[in-house]
PDB file of C-alpha atoms in Angstrom:
ATOM      1  CA  MET A   3      17.837   2.454  24.178  1.00 72.00           C
ATOM      2  CA  ASN A   4      19.938  -0.449  23.073  1.00 85.00           C
ATOM      3  CA  THR A   5      21.172  -1.433  19.465  1.00 89.00           C
ATOM      4  CA  ALA A   6      18.096  -3.646  18.778  1.00 81.00           C
ATOM      5  CA  GLU A   7      15.517  -1.020  19.482  1.00 81.00           C
ATOM      6  CA  ILE A   8      17.361   1.509  17.190  1.00 86.00           C
ATOM      7  CA  ILE A   9      17.521  -1.070  14.589  1.00 86.00           C
ATOM      8  CA  LYS A  10      13.851  -1.905  14.982  1.00 81.00           C
ATOM      9  CA  ILE A  11      13.309   1.773  14.694  1.00 84.00           C
ATOM     10  CA  GLY A  12      15.432   2.380  11.576  1.00 89.00           C
ATOM     11  CA  VAL A  13      13.842  -0.692   9.927  1.00 87.00           C
ATOM     12  CA  CYS A  14      10.242   0.765  10.275  1.00 85.00           C
ATOM     13  CA  LEU A  15      11.433   4.240   9.291  1.00 90.00           C
ATOM     14  CA  PHE A  16      13.107   2.729   6.058  1.00 92.00           C
ATOM     15  CA  ILE A  17       9.918   0.537   5.378  1.00 89.00           C
ATOM     16  CA  ALA A  18       7.605   3.527   5.881  1.00 91.00           C
ATOM     17  CA  ALA A  19       9.620   5.828   3.660  1.00 94.00           C
ATOM     18  CA  LEU A  20       9.661   3.197   0.973  1.00 93.00           C
ATOM     19  CA  TRP A  21       5.950   2.544   1.139  1.00 91.00           C
ATOM     20  CA  SER A  22       5.234   6.427   1.241  1.00 93.00           C
ATOM     21  CA  GLY A  23       7.229   6.876  -1.911  1.00 95.00           C
ATOM     22  CA  ILE A  24       5.719   4.029  -3.563  1.00 93.00           C
ATOM     23  CA  GLY A  25       2.197   5.314  -2.564  1.00 91.00           C
ATOM     24  CA  LEU A  26       2.961   8.763  -3.970  1.00 93.00           C
ATOM     25  CA  PHE A  27       4.403   7.523  -7.042  1.00 94.00           C
ATOM     26  CA  ILE A  28       1.341   5.441  -7.924  1.00 91.00           C
ATOM     27  CA  ARG A  29      -0.842   8.657  -7.008  1.00 91.00           C
ATOM     28  CA  HIS A  30       1.011  10.605  -9.738  1.00 92.00           C
ATOM     29  CA  TYR A  31       1.825   7.956 -12.119  1.00 91.00           C
ATOM     30  CA  PRO A  32      -1.146   5.321 -11.894  1.00 88.00           C
ATOM     31  CA  GLU A  33      -0.444   4.052 -15.439  1.00 86.00           C
ATOM     32  CA  THR A  34       2.469   2.274 -13.882  1.00 86.00           C
ATOM     33  CA  ILE A  35       0.259  -0.226 -12.082  1.00 83.00           C
ATOM     34  CA  ALA A  36       1.101  -3.616 -13.251  1.00 80.00           C
ATOM     35  CA  SER A  37      -0.588  -5.114 -16.267  1.00 80.00           C
ATOM     36  CA  TYR A  38      -2.359  -1.924 -16.976  1.00 83.00           C
ATOM     37  CA  ASN A  39      -0.139  -0.873 -20.035  1.00 82.00           C
ATOM     38  CA  THR A  40      -0.472  -4.361 -21.391  1.00 86.00           C
ATOM     39  CA  MET A  41      -4.289  -4.386 -21.675  1.00 86.00           C
ATOM     40  CA  PRO A  42      -5.953  -3.627 -24.999  1.00 89.00           C
ATOM     41  CA  ARG A  43      -7.078  -0.300 -25.447  1.00 89.00           C
ATOM     42  CA  GLU A  44     -10.849  -1.411 -25.162  1.00 90.00           C
ATOM     43  CA  LYS A  45     -10.298  -2.723 -21.617  1.00 86.00           C
ATOM     44  CA  ARG A  46      -8.187   0.346 -20.753  1.00 86.00           C
ATOM     45  CA  ASP A  47     -10.973   2.638 -21.606  1.00 86.00           C
ATOM     46  CA  LYS A  48     -13.365   0.936 -19.345  1.00 84.00           C
ATOM     47  CA  ILE A  49     -11.181   1.228 -16.227  1.00 84.00           C
ATOM     48  CA  ASP A  50     -10.972   4.313 -14.167  1.00 84.00           C
ATOM     49  CA  ILE A  51      -7.247   4.286 -13.425  1.00 87.00           C
ATOM     50  CA  GLN A  52      -7.159   7.391 -11.449  1.00 88.00           C
ATOM     51  CA  ARG A  53      -9.364   6.011  -8.758  1.00 85.00           C
ATOM     52  CA  ILE A  54      -7.578   2.890  -8.746  1.00 84.00           C
ATOM     53  CA  GLY A  55      -4.374   4.707  -8.307  1.00 87.00           C
ATOM     54  CA  LYS A  56      -5.633   6.818  -5.571  1.00 86.00           C
ATOM     55  CA  LEU A  57      -7.058   3.969  -3.565  1.00 82.00           C
ATOM     56  CA  LEU A  58      -3.606   1.864  -3.854  1.00 83.00           C
ATOM     57  CA  SER A  59      -1.824   4.936  -2.841  1.00 87.00           C
ATOM     58  CA  ARG A  60      -4.043   5.342   0.195  1.00 84.00           C
ATOM     59  CA  CYS A  61      -3.406   1.615   0.879  1.00 80.00           C
ATOM     60  CA  MET A  62       0.419   2.247   0.809  1.00 85.00           C
ATOM     61  CA  LEU A  63       0.305   5.352   2.946  1.00 86.00           C
ATOM     62  CA  ILE A  64      -1.974   3.561   5.677  1.00 81.00           C
ATOM     63  CA  GLY A  65       0.637   0.792   5.561  1.00 80.00           C
ATOM     64  CA  ALA A  66       3.376   3.328   6.119  1.00 87.00           C
ATOM     65  CA  VAL A  67       1.488   5.054   8.952  1.00 84.00           C
ATOM     66  CA  SER A  68       1.193   1.580  10.717  1.00 79.00           C
ATOM     67  CA  MET A  69       5.029   1.028  10.263  1.00 81.00           C
ATOM     68  CA  LEU A  70       5.671   4.502  11.844  1.00 82.00           C
ATOM     69  CA  LEU A  71       3.339   3.594  14.792  1.00 78.00           C
ATOM     70  CA  ALA A  72       4.726  -0.053  15.230  1.00 73.00           C
ATOM     71  CA  PRO A  73       7.813   0.993  17.334  1.00 74.00           C
ATOM     72  CA  PHE A  74       5.617   2.841  19.889  1.00 71.00           C
ATOM     73  CA  ILE A  75       3.756  -0.345  20.664  1.00 68.00           C
ATOM     74  CA  PRO A  76       5.005  -1.457  24.022  1.00 62.00           C
ATOM     75  CA  SER A  77       7.871  -3.655  23.916  1.00 57.00           C
ATOM     76  CA  ILE A  78       6.189  -7.063  24.794  1.00 55.00           C
ATOM     77  CA  ALA A  79       6.761 -10.602  23.174  1.00 53.00           C
ATOM     78  CA  LEU A  80       4.391  -9.942  20.318  1.00 60.00           C
ATOM     79  CA  PHE A  81       6.144  -6.813  19.112  1.00 60.00           C
ATOM     80  CA  ASN A  82       8.145  -8.544  16.583  1.00 64.00           C
ATOM     81  CA  THR A  83       5.023 -10.350  15.232  1.00 68.00           C
ATOM     82  CA  LEU A  84       2.922  -7.029  15.220  1.00 66.00           C
ATOM     83  CA  LEU A  85       5.735  -5.206  13.496  1.00 65.00           C
ATOM     84  CA  PHE A  86       5.294  -7.349  10.232  1.00 68.00           C
ATOM     85  CA  ILE A  87       1.868  -8.748  10.579  1.00 74.00           C
ATOM     86  CA  LEU A  88       0.127  -5.446  10.980  1.00 71.00           C
ATOM     87  CA  PRO A  89       1.073  -3.628   7.701  1.00 69.00           C
ATOM     88  CA  ILE A  90       0.967  -6.783   5.655  1.00 75.00           C
ATOM     89  CA  SER A  91      -2.285  -7.566   6.835  1.00 78.00           C
ATOM     90  CA  ILE A  92      -3.553  -4.158   5.816  1.00 74.00           C
ATOM     91  CA  LEU A  93      -2.107  -4.810   2.341  1.00 74.00           C
ATOM     92  CA  ILE A  94      -3.763  -8.213   2.062  1.00 82.00           C
ATOM     93  CA  LEU A  95      -6.976  -6.878   3.078  1.00 80.00           C
ATOM     94  CA  ALA A  96      -6.450  -3.916   0.391  1.00 75.00           C
ATOM     95  CA  ILE A  97      -5.778  -6.604  -2.435  1.00 77.00           C
ATOM     96  CA  ILE A  98      -8.970  -8.438  -1.377  1.00 82.00           C
ATOM     97  CA  TYR A  99     -11.023  -5.388  -1.278  1.00 76.00           C
ATOM     98  CA  ILE A 100      -9.808  -4.459  -4.678  1.00 73.00           C
ATOM     99  CA  ASN A 101     -10.419  -8.021  -6.185  1.00 75.00           C
ATOM    100  CA  LEU A 102     -13.860  -8.226  -4.686  1.00 75.00           C
ATOM    101  CA  PHE A 103     -14.899  -4.808  -5.487  1.00 68.00           C
ATOM    102  CA  ALA A 104     -12.999  -4.260  -8.780  1.00 64.00           C
ATOM    103  CA  ALA A 105     -16.479  -3.473 -10.629  1.00 66.00           C
ATOM    104  CA  ARG A 106     -16.387  -0.198  -8.693  1.00 71.00           C
ATOM    105  CA  PHE A 107     -13.742   1.072 -10.775  1.00 70.00           C
ATOM    106  CA  ARG A 108     -15.261   0.502 -14.292  1.00 67.00           C
ATOM    107  CA  ARG A 109     -16.476   3.411 -16.161  1.00 64.00           C
TER     108      ARG A 109
END
C-alpha cells in the first residue's frame, strides 16, 4: 500500500465518521434541523419533526456507509470520481426526495 492509498482510506474514514456523527446527532436532536426553530409555532405543530429527523439520519448513515465502501472499489481511473460522486449523489437524491414528498411529514 502506498501513501496515496492510505490517504484515500483515511479521508474516507474521516468523512464516514463525520457523517455518522451528524446522522446520530440529528436522530437524537431533530430540533436542530435548519430553520425548524425559526418557524412559527403553528407551522411547527404541523410538521412531524421526529420522522424528518429519522429520514435525514438514515440518509447521512447511507452516505457514511458508501464512503466506507469506496476504498474497496478496485483502483481504476474512475476511483477518484466515484469516491466523491457516490455519497454526494445519495445526499442530493435525499434532498430531492425530501422536497418532493415533504407533505408526507405533515401531521
